[in-house]
Amino acid sequence: MQEAAPKRAKKVSVIDLAAMKGKQKVSILTAYDYSTARICDKAGIDALLVGDSAAMVVLGYPSTTPVNMQEMLLFCGAVSRGAKRAMIIGDMPFGSYQPSTNLAVENAVQFIKAGADAVKLEGGAEIADKIKAIVDSGVPVMGHIGLKPQTSSLWEGYRLQGRTTESAQHLIQDAQALEKAGVFSIVLEMVATEVAKAITKEISVPTIGIGSGYDCDGQVLVLHDLLGIYEDIKPKFVRRYAELAQPILEAVTKYIEDVKAGKFPAEDNTFHMHSEELERFLSKGEER
Ligand code: KIV
């Protein structure tokens, strides 16, 4: 009898994610490469965001603005090859959607071709027309309001959003505009907890919080923050589930010591010629 082919894990879809609202919290992490995407997928993460935070935690820039489409597509392809179940969301980098609606649609499609299942754009009502055009082209879109690192780094810096009634009302209007434009979910970054709660109640799609309190429909964190690998800044909203910078430092230090002391590689890590071939080779040496 023929053996049944192993079952492939069913991909988390936009519909699955939307259905979690009010029933089950959505877990999202960023990922930028094949190996970590594979581990997160194995752990059962719902979605992986190929975030433009790659600019800082992978490429070493001081903000997210310098990363470009080519770099983001490379990360996206790697993550999509590592994750079989998690939904992959490609973060559209600064400059890839601002200039025109056509460019926004073209670049969103590039993400899908690179392996993403959806894209994310930063902005509220002012980009609702672009989001609608991308959704109309068939690409699912995740919104992102509150702190928008691509532009806040150029203007007011990284600050809590929704501190005043006016700013809270503005955020609610943005969320409504995005919902109307057809987003399947909205990231709320560094929004006051009370405002995030109001938005979550107000709109029908899941809100995904980062620094926006406990009432959002799900949470997202930057993987390098969660693992304690990125040490340049540690925002208050980050919880480090591991402190991997120290063990990595220790492992690399030990490797350097072993190489210098001739202790690495050892016999276990070494390959040899077959004995007959070795004899033949040595005899050639004698001839010489
Ligand atoms: O790029 C990123 O990592 C993000 C998250 C902070 C939401 O946009």
mmCIF file of C-alpha atoms and ligand atoms in Angstrom, residues 30 49 51-53 91 120 144 187 189 210 220 222, ligand 1:
data_model
loop_
_atom_site.group_PDB
_atom_site.id
_atom_site.type_symbol
_atom_site.label_atom_id
_atom_site.label_comp_id
_atom_site.label_asym_id
_atom_site.label_seq_id
_atom_site.Cartn_x
_atom_site.Cartn_y
_atom_site.Cartn_z
ATOM 1 C CA THR A 30 9.114 40.005 13.118
ATOM 2 C CA LEU A 49 6.121 40.403 9.866
ATOM 3 C CA GLY A 51 9.445 44.404 9.310
ATOM 4 C CA ASP A 52 11.407 47.381 8.079
ATOM 5 C CA SER A 53 12.892 47.247 11.595
ATOM 6 C CA ASP A 91 6.515 45.711 5.429
ATOM 7 C CA LYS A 120 1.833 46.481 5.688
ATOM 8 C CA HIS A 144 -0.170 50.741 10.858
ATOM 9 C CA VAL A 187 -1.001 47.670 13.950
ATOM 10 C CA GLU A 189 2.196 51.340 17.773
ATOM 11 C CA ILE A 210 3.057 47.132 20.091
ATOM 12 C CA VAL A 220 3.640 42.061 17.776
ATOM 13 C CA VAL A 222 10.572 42.665 17.150
HETATM 14 O O1 KIV B 1 9.097 47.051 11.287
HETATM 15 C C1 KIV B 1 8.575 46.578 12.299
HETATM 16 O O2 KIV B 1 9.160 45.774 13.024
HETATM 17 C C2 KIV B 1 7.223 47.017 12.629
HETATM 18 C C3 KIV B 1 6.688 46.594 13.951
HETATM 19 C C4 KIV B 1 7.296 47.403 15.012
HETATM 20 C C5 KIV B 1 5.215 46.656 13.972
HETATM 21 O O3 KIV B 1 6.620 47.714 11.872
#
